[in-house]
Amino acid sequence: MPANTQDYVKWFRHSTPYINRHSDKTFVLMLPGEAITHANFHNIVHDIALLCSLDVRLVLVHGARPQIDERLQVADTYSNFHKNLRITDSESLNLVIQAIGETRTIVEAALSTSLPNSPMHDADMQVISGNFVVAMPYGVIDGVDLQHTGKVRKVHTRSLNAALDSGAVVLLSPIAYSPTGEIFNLSFSDVATHVASAIKADKFLAFVAGNGVSDSEGNLIRQLSLQECKTYLTEQGDKISFDLQQAISACYLSCLQGVQRAQLISYETDGALLTELFTRDGLGTMIYSGHYEQLRSATIDDVGGIIELIRPLEEEGILVRRSREALEIEINKFHVMEKDGTIIACAALYPYGDMAELSCVATHPDYRNGGRAAQLLQQIEAQARKQKIKQLFLLTTQTAHWFIEQGFMQGKLEDLPVQKQLLYNYQRNSKIFMKPLE
């Protein structure tokens, strides 16, 4: 930062283009629980207040992992994890709620400060929190029931944008509720990436312990394209801390979902946020996107891409296994979403008279936040209507909540066509869902 008055004037003048560029733009900030307990936290809050004064629309998503760990430890209760996800049982849920609630209160109190002789004087920031995020359960993964650990089902974009339009900072916590009133513990990075995609944020900012991504010699990497970022995660992901890996992955996913720029910023360095946003060189790592997508009917040339897409889901038991030969024979039943030559989503439609089975709905994990599956479903439904299909049905073991969101209702075995009833796999015990087509 500038060391004397002349340097300050020079810096301020050079920051003018960035001030104009960021005004009235929407930023999503991802702040881990570790940052809230760090000595630099209040400086970050001061910088957030400055962004607000420059008419930047801000959504702040905070984490609370160390706060939850501390609360559980005091209660002599410990969590088990599966694939880096905390298994939140009924016993620990109340402690999780307490830890997240206390953390949110601390952040909200800091944002509400307006003391004289401080950077917050006359800031008068309004902070709005609420049930902008709807949750759904993770369910059972690899035979492990994650119980009250959930993931984002959808975001109430209209009300969230209304809050931003009022000039308030929207503060979101890693906890949300399902339509049935259940409470779920979420990953704050899951919340942040879904929100950024839903409101079409202009920037995604993830705070980390260091300055960003470093090369093999420890030098800061200033910029990464999406492909370079993906390569880095593939080659170095298991060699860096989970916190940094999570932040890089969140930046990568947010860019895949339509955010043009994502940046890693240190929560330990005073002024890192302002330096990254208002100087040419910045102080962190920027990840940038640029992509092309196409929604179309599948061809025989897509078989390899479909296999690559659905194989992990088959191995997890989410989808029924299909051979290459079966896919080649049934390829005319499939629709795919393609991006830069890669199949990122697929679905199939199997007619049974005036009914049809929706099958093999799959989206690449890197693209699940941007509504691709819903777009593909709309195309499948349009195709079904052209074929005079009056009702869709499907069988699923782990994705019931998503299909309910898309208008499906739970059905019974006798609701299925007789041919399908005879093929029902009782061992798989799939749930049946139906949707009438108008």
CSV table of N, CA and C in Angstrom, one decimal, residues 47-158:
chain,number,residue,atom,x,y,z
A,47,ASP,N,-12.6,-3.1,4.7
A,47,ASP,CA,-12.5,-3.1,3.2
A,47,ASP,C,-13.8,-3.4,2.6
A,48,ILE,N,-14.6,-4.3,3.2
A,48,ILE,CA,-15.9,-4.6,2.7
A,48,ILE,C,-16.8,-3.4,2.8
A,49,ALA,N,-16.7,-2.6,3.9
A,49,ALA,CA,-17.4,-1.3,4.0
A,49,ALA,C,-17.0,-0.4,2.9
A,50,LEU,N,-15.8,-0.3,2.5
A,50,LEU,CA,-15.3,0.5,1.4
A,50,LEU,C,-16.0,0.1,0.1
A,51,LEU,N,-16.0,-1.2,-0.2
A,51,LEU,CA,-16.6,-1.7,-1.4
A,51,LEU,C,-18.1,-1.3,-1.4
A,52,CYS,N,-18.8,-1.3,-0.3
A,52,CYS,CA,-20.2,-0.9,-0.2
A,52,CYS,C,-20.3,0.5,-0.5
A,53,SER,N,-19.4,1.4,-0.1
A,53,SER,CA,-19.5,2.8,-0.3
A,53,SER,C,-19.3,3.1,-1.8
A,54,LEU,N,-18.7,2.2,-2.5
A,54,LEU,CA,-18.4,2.3,-4.0
A,54,LEU,C,-19.5,1.6,-4.8
A,55,ASP,N,-20.6,1.3,-4.1
A,55,ASP,CA,-21.8,0.7,-4.8
A,55,ASP,C,-21.6,-0.6,-5.4
A,56,VAL,N,-20.7,-1.4,-4.7
A,56,VAL,CA,-20.6,-2.8,-5.1
A,56,VAL,C,-21.6,-3.7,-4.4
A,57,ARG,N,-22.3,-4.5,-5.1
A,57,ARG,CA,-23.4,-5.4,-4.5
A,57,ARG,C,-22.6,-6.6,-3.9
A,58,LEU,N,-22.8,-6.9,-2.6
A,58,LEU,CA,-22.0,-7.9,-2.0
A,58,LEU,C,-22.8,-9.0,-1.3
A,59,VAL,N,-22.4,-10.2,-1.6
A,59,VAL,CA,-23.0,-11.4,-0.8
A,59,VAL,C,-21.8,-12.0,-0.1
A,60,LEU,N,-21.9,-12.1,1.2
A,60,LEU,CA,-20.8,-12.6,2.0
A,60,LEU,C,-21.2,-14.0,2.6
A,61,VAL,N,-20.5,-15.0,2.2
A,61,VAL,CA,-20.8,-16.4,2.7
A,61,VAL,C,-19.7,-16.8,3.6
A,62,HIS,N,-20.1,-17.0,4.9
A,62,HIS,CA,-19.0,-17.3,5.9
A,62,HIS,C,-19.0,-18.8,6.2
A,63,GLY,N,-17.9,-19.3,6.6
A,63,GLY,CA,-17.7,-20.7,7.1
A,63,GLY,C,-17.7,-20.7,8.6
A,64,ALA,N,-17.7,-21.9,9.2
A,64,ALA,CA,-17.7,-22.0,10.6
A,64,ALA,C,-17.0,-23.3,11.1
A,65,ARG,N,-16.2,-23.9,10.2
A,65,ARG,CA,-15.6,-25.2,10.6
A,65,ARG,C,-14.9,-25.2,11.9
A,66,PRO,N,-13.9,-24.3,12.1
A,66,PRO,CA,-13.2,-24.3,13.4
A,66,PRO,C,-14.1,-24.0,14.6
A,67,GLN,N,-15.1,-23.2,14.4
A,67,GLN,CA,-16.0,-22.9,15.5
A,67,GLN,C,-16.9,-24.1,15.8
A,68,ILE,N,-17.2,-24.9,14.8
A,68,ILE,CA,-18.0,-26.1,15.1
A,68,ILE,C,-17.1,-27.1,15.8
A,69,ASP,N,-15.9,-27.3,15.3
A,69,ASP,CA,-14.9,-28.2,16.0
A,69,ASP,C,-14.7,-27.8,17.4
A,70,GLU,N,-14.6,-26.6,17.7
A,70,GLU,CA,-14.4,-26.1,19.1
A,70,GLU,C,-15.6,-26.4,20.0
A,71,ARG,N,-16.8,-26.1,19.4
A,71,ARG,CA,-18.0,-26.4,20.2
A,71,ARG,C,-18.2,-27.9,20.4
A,72,LEU,N,-17.9,-28.7,19.5
A,72,LEU,CA,-18.0,-30.1,19.7
A,72,LEU,C,-17.0,-30.6,20.7
A,73,GLN,N,-15.8,-30.1,20.6
A,73,GLN,CA,-14.8,-30.5,21.6
A,73,GLN,C,-15.1,-30.2,23.0
A,74,VAL,N,-15.7,-29.0,23.2
A,74,VAL,CA,-16.1,-28.6,24.6
A,74,VAL,C,-17.2,-29.5,25.1
A,75,ALA,N,-18.0,-30.0,24.2
A,75,ALA,CA,-19.1,-30.9,24.6
A,75,ALA,C,-18.6,-32.3,24.6
A,76,ASP,N,-17.4,-32.5,24.4
A,76,ASP,CA,-16.8,-33.9,24.3
A,76,ASP,C,-17.5,-34.7,23.3
A,77,THR,N,-17.8,-34.1,22.1
A,77,THR,CA,-18.4,-34.8,21.0
A,77,THR,C,-17.6,-34.6,19.8
A,78,TYR,N,-17.4,-35.6,19.0
A,78,TYR,CA,-16.5,-35.5,17.8
A,78,TYR,C,-17.2,-36.0,16.6
A,79,SER,N,-16.9,-35.4,15.5
A,79,SER,CA,-17.5,-35.7,14.2
A,79,SER,C,-16.7,-36.8,13.4
A,80,ASN,N,-17.5,-37.6,12.7
A,80,ASN,CA,-16.8,-38.4,11.7
A,80,ASN,C,-17.0,-37.7,10.3
A,81,PHE,N,-16.1,-38.0,9.4
A,81,PHE,CA,-16.1,-37.4,8.1
A,81,PHE,C,-16.1,-38.5,7.0
A,82,HIS,N,-16.8,-38.2,5.9
A,82,HIS,CA,-16.8,-39.1,4.8
A,82,HIS,C,-16.6,-38.2,3.5
A,83,LYS,N,-15.5,-38.4,2.8
A,83,LYS,CA,-15.2,-37.7,1.6
A,83,LYS,C,-15.1,-36.2,2.0
A,84,ASN,N,-14.5,-35.9,3.1
A,84,ASN,CA,-14.3,-34.5,3.6
A,84,ASN,C,-15.6,-33.8,4.0
A,85,LEU,N,-16.7,-34.6,4.1
A,85,LEU,CA,-18.0,-34.0,4.6
A,85,LEU,C,-18.2,-34.5,6.0
A,86,ARG,N,-18.6,-33.5,6.8
A,86,ARG,CA,-18.9,-33.8,8.2
A,86,ARG,C,-20.2,-34.6,8.3
A,87,ILE,N,-20.2,-35.7,9.0
A,87,ILE,CA,-21.5,-36.4,9.2
A,87,ILE,C,-22.2,-35.8,10.4
A,88,THR,N,-23.2,-35.1,10.1
A,88,THR,CA,-23.9,-34.3,11.2
A,88,THR,C,-25.1,-35.2,11.7
A,89,ASP,N,-24.9,-35.8,12.8
A,89,ASP,CA,-26.0,-36.6,13.4
A,89,ASP,C,-26.9,-35.7,14.2
A,90,SER,N,-28.0,-36.3,14.7
A,90,SER,CA,-29.0,-35.5,15.5
A,90,SER,C,-28.4,-35.0,16.8
A,91,GLU,N,-27.4,-35.7,17.4
A,91,GLU,CA,-26.8,-35.3,18.6
A,91,GLU,C,-26.0,-34.0,18.4
A,92,SER,N,-25.2,-34.0,17.3
A,92,SER,CA,-24.3,-32.9,17.1
A,92,SER,C,-25.0,-31.7,16.4
A,93,LEU,N,-26.2,-31.9,15.8
A,93,LEU,CA,-26.8,-30.9,15.0
A,93,LEU,C,-27.0,-29.6,15.9
A,94,ASN,N,-27.5,-29.7,17.1
A,94,ASN,CA,-27.7,-28.5,17.9
A,94,ASN,C,-26.4,-27.8,18.2
A,95,LEU,N,-25.4,-28.5,18.4
A,95,LEU,CA,-24.1,-27.8,18.6
A,95,LEU,C,-23.6,-27.1,17.3
A,96,VAL,N,-23.9,-27.7,16.2
A,96,VAL,CA,-23.5,-27.1,14.9
A,96,VAL,C,-24.3,-25.8,14.7
A,97,ILE,N,-25.6,-25.9,15.0
A,97,ILE,CA,-26.5,-24.7,14.9
A,97,ILE,C,-26.0,-23.6,15.8
A,98,GLN,N,-25.6,-23.9,17.0
A,98,GLN,CA,-25.1,-22.9,18.0
A,98,GLN,C,-23.8,-22.3,17.4
A,99,ALA,N,-22.9,-23.1,16.9
A,99,ALA,CA,-21.6,-22.6,16.5
A,99,ALA,C,-21.8,-21.7,15.2
A,100,ILE,N,-22.6,-22.1,14.3
A,100,ILE,CA,-22.8,-21.3,13.1
A,100,ILE,C,-23.6,-20.0,13.5
A,101,GLY,N,-24.6,-20.1,14.4
A,101,GLY,CA,-25.3,-18.9,14.8
A,101,GLY,C,-24.4,-17.9,15.5
A,102,GLU,N,-23.6,-18.4,16.3
A,102,GLU,CA,-22.6,-17.4,17.0
A,102,GLU,C,-21.7,-16.8,16.0
A,103,THR,N,-21.2,-17.6,15.1
A,103,THR,CA,-20.3,-17.0,14.1
A,103,THR,C,-20.9,-16.0,13.2
A,104,ARG,N,-22.2,-16.3,12.8
A,104,ARG,CA,-22.9,-15.3,12.0
A,104,ARG,C,-23.1,-14.0,12.8
A,105,THR,N,-23.4,-14.1,14.0
A,105,THR,CA,-23.7,-12.9,14.9
A,105,THR,C,-22.4,-12.1,15.0
A,106,ILE,N,-21.3,-12.8,15.1
A,106,ILE,CA,-20.0,-12.0,15.2
A,106,ILE,C,-19.7,-11.3,13.9
A,107,VAL,N,-19.9,-11.9,12.8
A,107,VAL,CA,-19.7,-11.3,11.5
A,107,VAL,C,-20.7,-10.1,11.3
A,108,GLU,N,-22.0,-10.3,11.6
A,108,GLU,CA,-23.0,-9.3,11.5
A,108,GLU,C,-22.7,-8.1,12.4
A,109,ALA,N,-22.2,-8.4,13.6
A,109,ALA,CA,-21.9,-7.3,14.5
A,109,ALA,C,-20.7,-6.4,14.0
A,110,ALA,N,-19.7,-7.1,13.4
A,110,ALA,CA,-18.6,-6.4,12.9
A,110,ALA,C,-19.0,-5.5,11.7
A,111,LEU,N,-19.9,-6.0,10.9
A,111,LEU,CA,-20.4,-5.3,9.7
A,111,LEU,C,-21.3,-4.1,10.1
A,112,SER,N,-21.8,-4.2,11.3
A,112,SER,CA,-22.7,-3.1,11.8
A,112,SER,C,-22.0,-2.0,12.6
A,113,THR,N,-20.8,-2.2,12.8
A,113,THR,CA,-20.0,-1.2,13.6
A,113,THR,C,-20.0,0.2,12.8
A,114,SER,N,-20.1,1.3,13.6
A,114,SER,CA,-20.1,2.6,13.0
A,114,SER,C,-19.4,3.6,14.0
A,115,LEU,N,-18.3,3.2,14.5
A,115,LEU,CA,-17.6,4.0,15.5
A,115,LEU,C,-16.9,5.2,14.9
A,116,PRO,N,-16.9,6.4,15.6
A,116,PRO,CA,-16.1,7.5,15.1
A,116,PRO,C,-14.6,7.2,15.1
A,117,ASN,N,-13.9,7.9,14.3
A,117,ASN,CA,-12.4,7.7,14.2
A,117,ASN,C,-12.1,6.3,13.8
A,118,SER,N,-12.9,5.7,12.9
A,118,SER,CA,-12.6,4.4,12.4
A,118,SER,C,-13.1,4.3,11.0
A,119,PRO,N,-12.5,3.4,10.2
A,119,PRO,CA,-13.0,3.3,8.8
A,119,PRO,C,-14.5,3.0,8.6
A,120,MET,N,-15.1,2.6,9.7
A,120,MET,CA,-16.5,2.2,9.6
A,120,MET,C,-17.4,3.4,10.0
A,121,HIS,N,-16.8,4.6,10.3
A,121,HIS,CA,-17.6,5.7,10.7
A,121,HIS,C,-18.6,6.1,9.6
A,122,ASP,N,-19.8,6.3,9.9
A,122,ASP,CA,-20.9,6.7,9.0
A,122,ASP,C,-21.1,5.6,7.9
A,123,ALA,N,-20.6,4.4,8.0
A,123,ALA,CA,-20.8,3.4,7.0
A,123,ALA,C,-22.3,3.0,7.0
A,124,ASP,N,-22.9,2.8,8.2
A,124,ASP,CA,-24.3,2.5,8.3
A,124,ASP,C,-24.7,1.4,7.3
A,125,MET,N,-23.9,0.3,7.3
A,125,MET,CA,-24.2,-0.8,6.4
A,125,MET,C,-25.4,-1.6,7.0
A,126,GLN,N,-26.3,-1.9,6.1
A,126,GLN,CA,-27.4,-2.8,6.5
A,126,GLN,C,-27.1,-4.2,6.1
A,127,VAL,N,-27.2,-5.2,7.0
A,127,VAL,CA,-26.9,-6.6,6.8
A,127,VAL,C,-28.2,-7.4,6.8
A,128,ILE,N,-28.4,-8.1,5.7
A,128,ILE,CA,-29.6,-9.0,5.6
A,128,ILE,C,-29.3,-10.4,5.5
A,129,SER,N,-29.8,-11.2,6.4
A,129,SER,CA,-29.7,-12.7,6.3
A,129,SER,C,-31.1,-13.3,6.2
A,130,GLY,N,-31.1,-14.5,5.8
A,130,GLY,CA,-32.5,-15.1,5.6
A,130,GLY,C,-32.4,-16.5,4.9
A,131,ASN,N,-33.5,-17.1,4.7
A,131,ASN,CA,-33.6,-18.4,4.1
A,131,ASN,C,-33.5,-18.3,2.5
A,132,PHE,N,-32.5,-17.6,2.0
A,132,PHE,CA,-32.3,-17.4,0.6
A,132,PHE,C,-31.9,-18.8,-0.1
A,133,VAL,N,-31.4,-19.7,0.7
A,133,VAL,CA,-30.9,-21.0,0.2
A,133,VAL,C,-31.8,-22.1,0.7
A,134,VAL,N,-32.2,-23.0,-0.2
A,134,VAL,CA,-33.0,-24.1,0.1
A,134,VAL,C,-32.1,-25.4,0.1
A,135,ALA,N,-32.2,-26.2,1.1
A,135,ALA,CA,-31.3,-27.3,1.3
A,135,ALA,C,-32.0,-28.7,0.9
A,136,MET,N,-31.1,-29.6,0.7
A,136,MET,CA,-31.6,-31.0,0.5
A,136,MET,C,-30.6,-31.9,1.1
A,137,PRO,N,-30.9,-33.1,1.5
A,137,PRO,CA,-30.0,-34.0,2.1
A,137,PRO,C,-29.0,-34.6,1.1
A,138,TYR,N,-27.8,-34.9,1.6
A,138,TYR,CA,-26.8,-35.6,0.7
A,138,TYR,C,-27.3,-37.0,0.6
A,139,GLY,N,-27.9,-37.5,1.6
A,139,GLY,CA,-28.4,-38.9,1.6
A,139,GLY,C,-27.3,-39.9,1.9
A,140,VAL,N,-27.4,-41.1,1.3
A,140,VAL,CA,-26.4,-42.2,1.6
A,140,VAL,C,-25.4,-42.2,0.5
A,141,ILE,N,-24.1,-42.1,0.9
A,141,ILE,CA,-23.0,-42.2,-0.1
A,141,ILE,C,-22.1,-43.3,0.4
A,142,ASP,N,-21.9,-44.3,-0.5
A,142,ASP,CA,-21.0,-45.4,-0.2
A,142,ASP,C,-21.5,-46.2,1.0
A,143,GLY,N,-22.8,-46.2,1.2
A,143,GLY,CA,-23.4,-46.9,2.4
A,143,GLY,C,-23.4,-46.1,3.6
A,144,VAL,N,-22.8,-44.8,3.6
A,144,VAL,CA,-22.7,-44.0,4.8
A,144,VAL,C,-23.8,-42.9,4.7
A,145,ASP,N,-24.7,-42.9,5.7
A,145,ASP,CA,-25.8,-41.9,5.8
A,145,ASP,C,-25.2,-40.6,6.4
A,146,LEU,N,-25.2,-39.5,5.6
A,146,LEU,CA,-24.7,-38.3,6.1
A,146,LEU,C,-25.7,-37.5,7.0
A,147,GLN,N,-26.9,-38.0,7.1
A,147,GLN,CA,-27.9,-37.5,8.1
A,147,GLN,C,-28.2,-36.1,7.8
A,148,HIS,N,-27.8,-35.2,8.8
A,148,HIS,CA,-28.2,-33.8,8.7
A,148,HIS,C,-27.1,-32.9,7.9
A,149,THR,N,-26.3,-33.6,7.2
A,149,THR,CA,-25.4,-32.9,6.3
A,149,THR,C,-26.1,-32.8,4.9
A,150,GLY,N,-26.1,-31.6,4.4
A,150,GLY,CA,-26.9,-31.4,3.1
A,150,GLY,C,-26.1,-30.7,2.1
A,151,LYS,N,-26.8,-30.4,1.0
A,151,LYS,CA,-26.3,-29.6,-0.1
A,151,LYS,C,-27.3,-28.6,-0.6
A,152,VAL,N,-26.9,-27.7,-1.4
A,152,VAL,CA,-27.9,-26.7,-1.9
A,152,VAL,C,-28.8,-27.3,-2.9
A,153,ARG,N,-30.1,-27.1,-2.7
A,153,ARG,CA,-31.1,-27.5,-3.7
A,153,ARG,C,-31.4,-26.4,-4.7
A,154,LYS,N,-31.6,-25.2,-4.2
A,154,LYS,CA,-31.9,-24.1,-5.0
A,154,LYS,C,-31.7,-22.8,-4.2
A,155,VAL,N,-31.6,-21.6,-5.0
A,155,VAL,CA,-31.4,-20.3,-4.4
A,155,VAL,C,-32.6,-19.4,-4.8
A,156,HIS,N,-33.1,-18.7,-3.8
A,156,HIS,CA,-34.2,-17.8,-4.1
A,156,HIS,C,-33.6,-16.5,-4.7
A,157,THR,N,-33.4,-16.5,-5.9
A,157,THR,CA,-32.7,-15.4,-6.6
A,157,THR,C,-33.4,-14.1,-6.5
A,158,ARG,N,-34.8,-14.1,-6.7
A,158,ARG,CA,-35.5,-12.9,-6.7
A,158,ARG,C,-35.4,-12.1,-5.4
